[in-house]
Amino acid sequence: MSSKPTSPVRAATRSQPTDLKASHVESVVAAAVESHSAATRRAYDVAWRQFADWCRAEGYDAFPADSHTVAAYLTQRADSGVTPSTLKVDRAGIRYYHETRGVDSPTQSAGVSRVLRGLRRRAAASETIQGRGQVTGLLRTHLAAIRATAHRRRTYRNGARESEARAQQRGDVDIALISVMRDALLRRSEAIRLTWNDVEFSDDGTALVTIRRSKTDQEGSGAIQFIGRDATDALTAIRPDGEDEALIASRLVFGLKTGEAVSKRIRAAASAAGLKGRFRGHSPRVGMSQDLVEAGASTTDLMVVGRWSAHRMPASYTRGQAARKGAVARYYRAR
C-alpha cells in the first residue's frame, strides 16, 4: 500500500458538505495551519514525517491512516524507548496533518486512547521499578567534566573515527548549548528557536538572550535572560565569522531543529565525560535550579528566572537541596 499523502485540496474537498472552489479550500487549510505557533507546527511536521516514513517501510497507508496503524506505530515507538510525552506529540502531529486537510483523524478513536493509556501505565511502572522518575540535573561539576572531554574524538558505530576538525566543532557546540541552557534555564523548545539576533553581547564579557516565545508565554511577550562569561565565551566560539551580519542574525544559534536532537547531544556529551545518570534535554535547567538553591536562591527566585508560573516544579527539582538547608539541617549545624 502506498503512503504518499493525498493532495491537501483533494483531501479537504472530499469531506466538504458543499462544492467549494479549490482556492477557497486552500485558504481554509492555510488558516487551520496558522492555528498553532511556528514551533508547534515544526514539531508536528517532524512527528508526521517519522510516521509517514514508518508506514512506508511497513507497507501501510499514512494518509489517510486508520486507527489500527496509529496504535501499532505508537506501540512500536514506546517499545523503542520513546517517552509518553513524545508519544503525545506523535499523536498530535498525525492528528494535525489529517485535520488540517479536512480528514477525520484516526488518532481520536477509543482504541488509540486505550493503547496510549496502557503505554503510559507501562512506562510509569517501569520508572517505579528502575527508579527513573526525574531526569538528572546537570550541575556545574558535570559541566566542568563535559568541558574537559567535549573535544575528544569519538568512534562511530562502523568503527571509523571522528576527524579532529569535526570533534572540535561538535565539542564547541556541545559546550555552548549546555552552558547557555544552564545559565538561561532554557527549555529544549527555547534552545532550538534561539537565533543570533536574540543574543546581545556586552562589553563586560557577559551577554543577554531574548526568549521570544516559550511554553508559559504563548502570546510571545518575551523574556530576557542573563548569560555569564563562560557561557558567553562558548557562544563567541561558535558564532559564524566573515559573513553578512543580516544573514548571521537570522541563523539558529545551535543549528538543532528538534527537542530530541538537543537531548541526544546532551546525553552523548554526558556519556563521553563518564557521567552516570539520566541526562536529557531538561537536565541543564534542572541542574542550574539545584545549583542556585545551593547558592541560597529561594523557590520564588527560581520561579522568576525559570519563568515558572507555579512553585510545584522548581520545588520538586530542588527538594534534595532544600532538605539540606531545612530546619533539621540547620539544627545540627547550630550544634
mmCIF file of C-alpha atoms in Angstrom:
data_model
loop_
_atom_site.group_PDB
_atom_site.id
_atom_site.type_symbol
_atom_site.label_atom_id
_atom_site.label_comp_id
_atom_site.label_asym_id
_atom_site.label_seq_id
_atom_site.Cartn_x
_atom_site.Cartn_y
_atom_site.Cartn_z
ATOM 1 C CA MET A 1 0.000 0.000 0.000
ATOM 2 C CA SER A 2 1.213 3.492 -0.760
ATOM 3 C CA SER A 3 1.848 6.061 1.959
ATOM 4 C CA LYS A 4 2.064 9.019 -0.436
ATOM 5 C CA PRO A 5 -0.098 11.823 1.011
ATOM 6 C CA THR A 6 -3.194 12.883 -0.864
ATOM 7 C CA SER A 7 -3.287 16.479 -2.113
ATOM 8 C CA PRO A 8 -4.472 18.804 0.682
ATOM 9 C CA VAL A 9 -7.039 20.311 -1.672
ATOM 10 C CA ARG A 10 -8.494 16.963 -2.731
ATOM 11 C CA ALA A 11 -8.474 15.658 0.838
ATOM 12 C CA ALA A 12 -10.185 18.738 2.206
ATOM 13 C CA THR A 13 -12.697 18.843 -0.632
ATOM 14 C CA ARG A 14 -13.563 15.198 -0.121
ATOM 15 C CA SER A 15 -15.107 15.859 3.295
ATOM 16 C CA GLN A 16 -16.716 19.206 2.465
ATOM 17 C CA PRO A 17 -20.560 19.295 2.512
ATOM 18 C CA THR A 18 -20.569 21.706 -0.452
ATOM 19 C CA ASP A 19 -18.582 22.067 -3.662
ATOM 20 C CA LEU A 20 -16.031 24.708 -2.615
ATOM 21 C CA LYS A 21 -13.631 26.196 -5.128
ATOM 22 C CA ALA A 22 -10.069 24.922 -4.826
ATOM 23 C CA SER A 23 -8.807 28.402 -3.873
ATOM 24 C CA HIS A 24 -11.309 28.553 -1.007
ATOM 25 C CA VAL A 25 -10.300 25.136 0.259
ATOM 26 C CA GLU A 26 -6.620 26.154 0.207
ATOM 27 C CA SER A 27 -7.461 29.278 2.209
ATOM 28 C CA VAL A 28 -9.281 27.199 4.822
ATOM 29 C CA VAL A 29 -6.349 24.786 5.110
ATOM 30 C CA ALA A 30 -3.881 27.680 5.442
ATOM 31 C CA ALA A 31 -5.975 29.250 8.207
ATOM 32 C CA ALA A 32 -6.158 25.937 10.069
ATOM 33 C CA VAL A 33 -2.377 25.561 9.861
ATOM 34 C CA GLU A 34 -1.909 29.009 11.416
ATOM 35 C CA SER A 35 -3.908 27.973 14.495
ATOM 36 C CA HIS A 36 -0.660 26.752 16.089
ATOM 37 C CA SER A 37 2.650 28.517 16.707
ATOM 38 C CA ALA A 38 5.532 28.038 14.272
ATOM 39 C CA ALA A 39 7.447 25.925 16.817
ATOM 40 C CA THR A 40 4.441 23.655 17.348
ATOM 41 C CA ARG A 41 3.984 23.255 13.610
ATOM 42 C CA ARG A 42 7.643 22.278 13.253
ATOM 43 C CA ALA A 43 7.262 19.639 15.968
ATOM 44 C CA TYR A 44 4.128 18.287 14.301
ATOM 45 C CA ASP A 45 5.867 18.236 10.925
ATOM 46 C CA VAL A 46 8.718 16.139 12.343
ATOM 47 C CA ALA A 47 6.215 13.794 14.023
ATOM 48 C CA TRP A 48 4.295 13.391 10.769
ATOM 49 C CA ARG A 49 7.394 12.669 8.664
ATOM 50 C CA GLN A 50 8.514 9.985 11.133
ATOM 51 C CA PHE A 51 5.078 8.362 10.986
ATOM 52 C CA ALA A 52 4.949 8.530 7.176
ATOM 53 C CA ASP A 53 8.445 7.002 6.903
ATOM 54 C CA TRP A 54 7.464 4.170 9.236
ATOM 55 C CA CYS A 55 4.283 3.492 7.247
ATOM 56 C CA ARG A 56 6.251 3.450 4.009
ATOM 57 C CA ALA A 57 8.720 0.941 5.446
ATOM 58 C CA GLU A 58 5.962 -1.271 6.849
ATOM 59 C CA GLY A 59 3.669 -1.053 3.814
ATOM 60 C CA TYR A 60 0.832 0.877 5.467
ATOM 61 C CA ASP A 61 -1.115 3.906 4.286
ATOM 62 C CA ALA A 62 -0.052 7.023 6.190
ATOM 63 C CA PHE A 63 -2.750 9.258 4.706
ATOM 64 C CA PRO A 64 -5.476 8.730 5.392
ATOM 65 C CA ALA A 65 -4.353 6.336 8.131
ATOM 66 C CA ASP A 66 -6.598 4.076 10.167
ATOM 67 C CA SER A 67 -6.640 3.765 13.954
ATOM 68 C CA HIS A 68 -5.029 0.295 13.930
ATOM 69 C CA THR A 69 -1.986 1.653 12.075
ATOM 70 C CA VAL A 70 -1.647 4.552 14.517
ATOM 71 C CA ALA A 71 -1.927 2.229 17.522
ATOM 72 C CA ALA A 72 0.724 -0.105 16.094
ATOM 73 C CA TYR A 73 3.054 2.830 15.402
ATOM 74 C CA LEU A 74 2.719 4.315 18.892
ATOM 75 C CA THR A 75 3.296 0.908 20.480
ATOM 76 C CA GLN A 76 6.414 0.364 18.383
ATOM 77 C CA ARG A 77 7.682 3.821 19.363
ATOM 78 C CA ALA A 78 7.118 3.081 23.047
ATOM 79 C CA ASP A 79 8.916 -0.257 22.739
ATOM 80 C CA SER A 80 11.920 1.577 21.250
ATOM 81 C CA GLY A 81 12.188 3.755 24.367
ATOM 82 C CA VAL A 82 10.216 6.869 23.392
ATOM 83 C CA THR A 83 8.668 8.634 26.406
ATOM 84 C CA PRO A 84 4.922 9.202 26.914
ATOM 85 C CA SER A 85 5.372 12.936 26.358
ATOM 86 C CA THR A 86 6.920 12.268 22.936
ATOM 87 C CA LEU A 87 4.116 9.828 22.105
ATOM 88 C CA LYS A 88 1.690 12.651 22.855
ATOM 89 C CA VAL A 89 3.440 14.831 20.279
ATOM 90 C CA ASP A 90 3.456 11.922 17.789
ATOM 91 C CA ARG A 91 -0.288 11.530 18.147
ATOM 92 C CA ALA A 92 -0.899 15.266 17.876
ATOM 93 C CA GLY A 93 1.238 15.501 14.731
ATOM 94 C CA ILE A 94 -0.723 12.754 12.996
ATOM 95 C CA ARG A 95 -4.000 14.346 14.045
ATOM 96 C CA TYR A 96 -2.861 17.793 12.900
ATOM 97 C CA TYR A 97 -1.862 16.546 9.448
ATOM 98 C CA HIS A 98 -5.231 14.869 8.895
ATOM 99 C CA GLU A 99 -7.496 17.549 10.328
ATOM 100 C CA THR A 100 -5.823 20.483 8.550
ATOM 101 C CA ARG A 101 -6.528 18.617 5.325
ATOM 102 C CA GLY A 102 -10.195 18.096 6.076
ATOM 103 C CA VAL A 103 -9.993 14.409 7.030
ATOM 104 C CA ASP A 104 -11.202 12.928 10.310
ATOM 105 C CA SER A 105 -8.208 11.956 12.405
ATOM 106 C CA PRO A 106 -7.693 8.259 13.215
ATOM 107 C CA THR A 107 -5.944 9.285 16.452
ATOM 108 C CA GLN A 108 -9.238 10.162 18.149
ATOM 109 C CA SER A 109 -10.586 6.632 18.252
ATOM 110 C CA ALA A 110 -11.318 4.943 21.578
ATOM 111 C CA GLY A 111 -8.863 2.195 20.662
ATOM 112 C CA VAL A 112 -5.913 4.568 20.223
ATOM 113 C CA SER A 113 -6.798 6.294 23.512
ATOM 114 C CA ARG A 114 -6.829 2.954 25.353
ATOM 115 C CA VAL A 115 -3.473 1.970 23.845
ATOM 116 C CA LEU A 116 -1.916 5.258 24.964
ATOM 117 C CA ARG A 117 -3.273 4.847 28.492
ATOM 118 C CA GLY A 118 -1.753 1.389 28.604
ATOM 119 C CA LEU A 119 1.600 2.642 27.331
ATOM 120 C CA ARG A 120 1.625 5.435 29.933
ATOM 121 C CA ARG A 121 0.935 2.951 32.731
ATOM 122 C CA ARG A 122 3.627 0.630 31.431
ATOM 123 C CA ALA A 123 6.140 3.497 31.382
ATOM 124 C CA ALA A 124 5.136 4.586 34.894
ATOM 125 C CA ALA A 125 5.555 1.046 36.197
ATOM 126 C CA SER A 126 8.967 0.795 34.544
ATOM 127 C CA GLU A 127 10.099 4.062 36.109
ATOM 128 C CA THR A 128 8.928 2.871 39.530
ATOM 129 C CA ILE A 129 10.877 -0.368 39.183
ATOM 130 C CA GLN A 130 14.002 1.251 37.761
ATOM 131 C CA GLY A 131 13.869 4.413 39.837
ATOM 132 C CA ARG A 132 13.856 6.604 36.731
ATOM 133 C CA GLY A 133 11.460 9.391 37.592
ATOM 134 C CA GLN A 134 13.144 12.781 37.392
ATOM 135 C CA VAL A 135 15.997 13.471 34.996
ATOM 136 C CA THR A 136 19.445 14.002 36.453
ATOM 137 C CA GLY A 137 20.267 17.654 36.966
ATOM 138 C CA LEU A 138 23.352 18.749 35.045
ATOM 139 C CA LEU A 139 25.307 20.558 37.750
ATOM 140 C CA ARG A 140 28.305 22.884 37.392
ATOM 141 C CA THR A 141 30.592 19.961 38.286
ATOM 142 C CA HIS A 142 29.044 17.945 35.455
ATOM 143 C CA LEU A 143 29.559 20.854 33.063
ATOM 144 C CA ALA A 144 33.224 21.023 34.074
ATOM 145 C CA ALA A 145 33.619 17.325 33.230
ATOM 146 C CA ILE A 146 31.933 17.837 29.855
ATOM 147 C CA ARG A 147 34.177 20.809 29.079
ATOM 148 C CA ALA A 148 37.222 18.622 29.772
ATOM 149 C CA THR A 149 36.128 15.838 27.406
ATOM 150 C CA ALA A 150 33.941 17.559 24.785
ATOM 151 C CA HIS A 151 36.650 17.761 22.105
ATOM 152 C CA ARG A 152 37.838 14.173 22.285
ATOM 153 C CA ARG A 153 37.478 12.299 19.006
ATOM 154 C CA ARG A 154 34.724 9.704 19.038
ATOM 155 C CA THR A 155 34.447 6.369 17.285
ATOM 156 C CA TYR A 156 31.376 5.761 15.127
ATOM 157 C CA ARG A 157 29.414 2.529 15.157
ATOM 158 C CA ASN A 158 31.026 1.414 11.906
ATOM 159 C CA GLY A 159 34.459 1.701 13.520
ATOM 160 C CA ALA A 160 35.502 4.923 11.801
ATOM 161 C CA ARG A 161 36.989 7.716 13.931
ATOM 162 C CA GLU A 162 35.782 11.270 14.041
ATOM 163 C CA SER A 163 38.117 13.813 12.454
ATOM 164 C CA GLU A 164 39.860 16.349 14.685
ATOM 165 C CA ALA A 165 38.082 19.238 12.945
ATOM 166 C CA ARG A 166 34.706 17.610 13.421
ATOM 167 C CA ALA A 167 35.442 16.842 17.081
ATOM 168 C CA GLN A 168 36.445 20.462 17.686
ATOM 169 C CA GLN A 169 33.275 21.814 16.059
ATOM 170 C CA ARG A 170 30.962 19.358 17.816
ATOM 171 C CA GLY A 171 32.620 19.955 21.165
ATOM 172 C CA ASP A 172 32.304 23.726 20.820
ATOM 173 C CA VAL A 173 28.582 23.441 20.094
ATOM 174 C CA ASP A 174 28.007 20.990 22.957
ATOM 175 C CA ILE A 175 29.725 23.286 25.468
ATOM 176 C CA ALA A 176 27.834 26.347 24.232
ATOM 177 C CA LEU A 177 24.499 24.528 24.171
ATOM 178 C CA ILE A 178 24.762 23.174 27.715
ATOM 179 C CA SER A 179 26.301 26.350 29.161
ATOM 180 C CA VAL A 180 23.627 28.636 27.714
ATOM 181 C CA MET A 181 20.786 26.271 28.590
ATOM 182 C CA ARG A 182 22.023 26.257 32.183
ATOM 183 C CA ASP A 183 22.556 29.998 32.582
ATOM 184 C CA ALA A 184 19.263 30.935 30.911
ATOM 185 C CA LEU A 185 17.385 27.899 32.292
ATOM 186 C CA LEU A 186 16.238 27.173 28.757
ATOM 187 C CA ARG A 187 13.718 24.536 27.809
ATOM 188 C CA ARG A 188 14.532 22.408 24.757
ATOM 189 C CA SER A 189 11.970 24.260 22.632
ATOM 190 C CA GLU A 190 13.526 27.587 23.596
ATOM 191 C CA ALA A 191 17.057 26.437 22.798
ATOM 192 C CA ILE A 192 16.215 25.266 19.270
ATOM 193 C CA ARG A 193 14.470 28.565 18.435
ATOM 194 C CA LEU A 194 17.313 30.810 19.621
ATOM 195 C CA THR A 195 18.848 32.884 16.790
ATOM 196 C CA TRP A 196 21.892 35.147 16.817
ATOM 197 C CA ASN A 197 19.535 38.097 16.650
ATOM 198 C CA ASP A 198 18.373 37.029 20.142
ATOM 199 C CA VAL A 199 21.878 37.316 21.626
ATOM 200 C CA GLU A 200 23.211 40.677 22.855
ATOM 201 C CA PHE A 201 26.899 40.637 23.746
ATOM 202 C CA SER A 202 28.039 43.106 26.431
ATOM 203 C CA ASP A 203 31.391 44.853 26.851
ATOM 204 C CA ASP A 204 31.967 43.157 30.218
ATOM 205 C CA GLY A 205 32.136 39.700 28.628
ATOM 206 C CA THR A 206 28.590 38.652 29.525
ATOM 207 C CA ALA A 207 25.503 38.535 27.323
ATOM 208 C CA LEU A 208 21.728 38.701 27.324
ATOM 209 C CA VAL A 209 19.495 36.309 25.400
ATOM 210 C CA THR A 210 15.924 37.083 24.452
ATOM 211 C CA ILE A 211 13.384 34.270 24.560
ATOM 212 C CA ARG A 212 10.710 35.277 22.073
ATOM 213 C CA ARG A 213 8.176 32.630 22.990
ATOM 214 C CA SER A 214 8.032 29.795 25.489
ATOM 215 C CA LYS A 215 5.796 27.111 26.936
ATOM 216 C CA THR A 216 4.385 29.545 29.502
ATOM 217 C CA ASP A 217 4.380 32.547 27.131
ATOM 218 C CA GLN A 218 2.359 31.518 24.091
ATOM 219 C CA GLU A 219 1.450 35.134 23.325
ATOM 220 C CA GLY A 220 5.108 35.970 22.710
ATOM 221 C CA SER A 221 5.622 38.659 25.351
ATOM 222 C CA GLY A 222 9.242 37.517 25.591
ATOM 223 C CA ALA A 223 11.802 37.249 28.378
ATOM 224 C CA ILE A 224 15.436 38.368 28.732
ATOM 225 C CA GLN A 225 17.954 36.087 30.458
ATOM 226 C CA PHE A 226 21.481 36.775 31.695
ATOM 227 C CA ILE A 227 24.415 34.702 30.439
ATOM 228 C CA GLY A 228 27.684 34.564 32.377
ATOM 229 C CA ARG A 229 31.212 34.959 30.983
ATOM 230 C CA ASP A 230 31.924 31.258 30.452
ATOM 231 C CA ALA A 231 28.699 30.723 28.504
ATOM 232 C CA THR A 232 29.317 33.944 26.552
ATOM 233 C CA ASP A 233 32.823 32.776 25.624
ATOM 234 C CA ALA A 234 31.314 29.474 24.471
ATOM 235 C CA LEU A 235 28.802 31.359 22.306
ATOM 236 C CA THR A 236 31.528 33.537 20.834
ATOM 237 C CA ALA A 237 33.462 30.401 19.858
ATOM 238 C CA ILE A 238 30.606 29.116 17.666
ATOM 239 C CA ARG A 239 29.386 32.413 16.216
ATOM 240 C CA PRO A 240 29.831 32.488 12.403
ATOM 241 C CA ASP A 241 32.521 34.862 11.199
ATOM 242 C CA GLY A 242 33.194 36.611 7.898
ATOM 243 C CA GLU A 243 29.572 36.580 6.724
ATOM 244 C CA ASP A 244 26.888 39.177 6.200
ATOM 245 C CA GLU A 245 25.586 40.280 9.610
ATOM 246 C CA ALA A 246 21.965 40.168 8.477
ATOM 247 C CA LEU A 247 22.355 36.535 7.444
ATOM 248 C CA ILE A 248 24.093 35.637 10.696
ATOM 249 C CA ALA A 249 21.346 37.293 12.766
ATOM 250 C CA SER A 250 18.657 35.028 11.304
ATOM 251 C CA ARG A 251 20.582 31.789 11.845
ATOM 252 C CA LEU A 252 19.790 29.312 14.594
ATOM 253 C CA VAL A 253 22.482 29.525 17.271
ATOM 254 C CA PHE A 254 22.852 25.790 17.826
ATOM 255 C CA GLY A 255 21.641 24.502 14.445
ATOM 256 C CA LEU A 256 19.318 21.953 16.055
ATOM 257 C CA LYS A 257 15.731 21.644 14.894
ATOM 258 C CA THR A 258 14.056 19.313 17.387
ATOM 259 C CA GLY A 259 13.965 18.876 21.136
ATOM 260 C CA GLU A 260 15.021 15.257 20.744
ATOM 261 C CA ALA A 261 18.185 16.410 18.941
ATOM 262 C CA VAL A 262 19.013 18.554 21.987
ATOM 263 C CA SER A 263 18.504 15.585 24.306
ATOM 264 C CA LYS A 264 20.736 13.367 22.179
ATOM 265 C CA ARG A 265 23.573 15.920 22.215
ATOM 266 C CA ILE A 266 23.399 16.319 25.984
ATOM 267 C CA ARG A 267 23.131 12.576 26.572
ATOM 268 C CA ALA A 268 26.132 11.859 24.338
ATOM 269 C CA ALA A 269 28.248 14.613 25.910
ATOM 270 C CA ALA A 270 27.485 13.346 29.417
ATOM 271 C CA SER A 271 28.277 9.764 28.419
ATOM 272 C CA ALA A 272 31.580 10.788 26.824
ATOM 273 C CA ALA A 273 32.504 12.538 30.068
ATOM 274 C CA GLY A 274 31.817 9.339 32.031
ATOM 275 C CA LEU A 275 28.885 10.824 33.917
ATOM 276 C CA LYS A 276 26.318 8.471 35.412
ATOM 277 C CA GLY A 277 22.660 9.403 35.490
ATOM 278 C CA ARG A 278 19.606 10.116 33.367
ATOM 279 C CA PHE A 279 20.816 13.131 31.425
ATOM 280 C CA ARG A 280 18.284 14.583 29.000
ATOM 281 C CA GLY A 281 17.288 17.875 27.400
ATOM 282 C CA HIS A 282 15.818 19.126 30.675
ATOM 283 C CA SER A 283 18.973 18.351 32.675
ATOM 284 C CA PRO A 284 20.693 21.778 32.313
ATOM 285 C CA ARG A 285 17.531 23.567 33.521
ATOM 286 C CA VAL A 286 17.145 21.205 36.475
ATOM 287 C CA GLY A 287 20.852 21.311 37.337
ATOM 288 C CA MET A 288 21.045 25.102 37.342
ATOM 289 C CA SER A 289 17.971 25.229 39.586
ATOM 290 C CA GLN A 290 19.718 22.916 42.027
ATOM 291 C CA ASP A 291 22.945 24.937 41.927
ATOM 292 C CA LEU A 292 21.002 28.148 42.530
ATOM 293 C CA VAL A 293 19.303 26.713 45.616
ATOM 294 C CA GLU A 294 22.673 25.558 46.929
ATOM 295 C CA ALA A 295 23.835 29.165 46.487
ATOM 296 C CA GLY A 296 20.894 30.467 48.525
ATOM 297 C CA ALA A 297 18.170 31.137 45.935
ATOM 298 C CA SER A 298 14.561 30.776 47.068
ATOM 299 C CA THR A 299 11.744 28.998 45.258
ATOM 300 C CA THR A 300 10.413 32.434 44.299
ATOM 301 C CA ASP A 301 13.798 33.293 42.789
ATOM 302 C CA LEU A 302 13.635 30.108 40.725
ATOM 303 C CA MET A 303 10.108 30.871 39.533
ATOM 304 C CA VAL A 304 11.255 34.246 38.233
ATOM 305 C CA VAL A 305 14.467 33.174 36.497
ATOM 306 C CA GLY A 306 12.998 29.892 35.235
ATOM 307 C CA ARG A 307 9.717 31.501 34.160
ATOM 308 C CA TRP A 308 7.590 29.038 36.092
ATOM 309 C CA SER A 309 4.014 30.101 36.813
ATOM 310 C CA ALA A 310 3.729 27.880 39.903
ATOM 311 C CA HIS A 311 6.142 26.689 42.584
ATOM 312 C CA ARG A 312 5.452 22.949 42.229
ATOM 313 C CA MET A 313 8.032 22.084 39.535
ATOM 314 C CA PRO A 314 11.031 24.100 40.811
ATOM 315 C CA ALA A 315 10.282 22.877 44.333
ATOM 316 C CA SER A 316 10.229 19.283 43.076
ATOM 317 C CA TYR A 317 13.530 19.660 41.191
ATOM 318 C CA THR A 318 15.329 21.109 44.216
ATOM 319 C CA ARG A 319 13.805 19.162 47.102
ATOM 320 C CA GLY A 320 17.138 17.495 47.926
ATOM 321 C CA GLN A 321 18.956 20.820 48.112
ATOM 322 C CA ALA A 322 16.073 22.315 50.121
ATOM 323 C CA ALA A 323 16.217 19.441 52.613
ATOM 324 C CA ARG A 324 19.911 20.097 53.241
ATOM 325 C CA LYS A 325 19.007 23.673 54.106
ATOM 326 C CA GLY A 326 15.866 22.826 56.102
ATOM 327 C CA ALA A 327 15.103 23.041 59.797
ATOM 328 C CA VAL A 328 16.719 19.729 60.771
ATOM 329 C CA ALA A 329 19.910 20.547 58.829
ATOM 330 C CA ARG A 330 20.068 23.984 60.456
ATOM 331 C CA TYR A 331 19.555 22.400 63.883
ATOM 332 C CA TYR A 332 22.583 20.126 63.502
ATOM 333 C CA ARG A 333 24.739 22.874 62.039
ATOM 334 C CA ALA A 334 23.908 25.073 65.043
ATOM 335 C CA ARG A 335 25.056 22.330 67.416
#
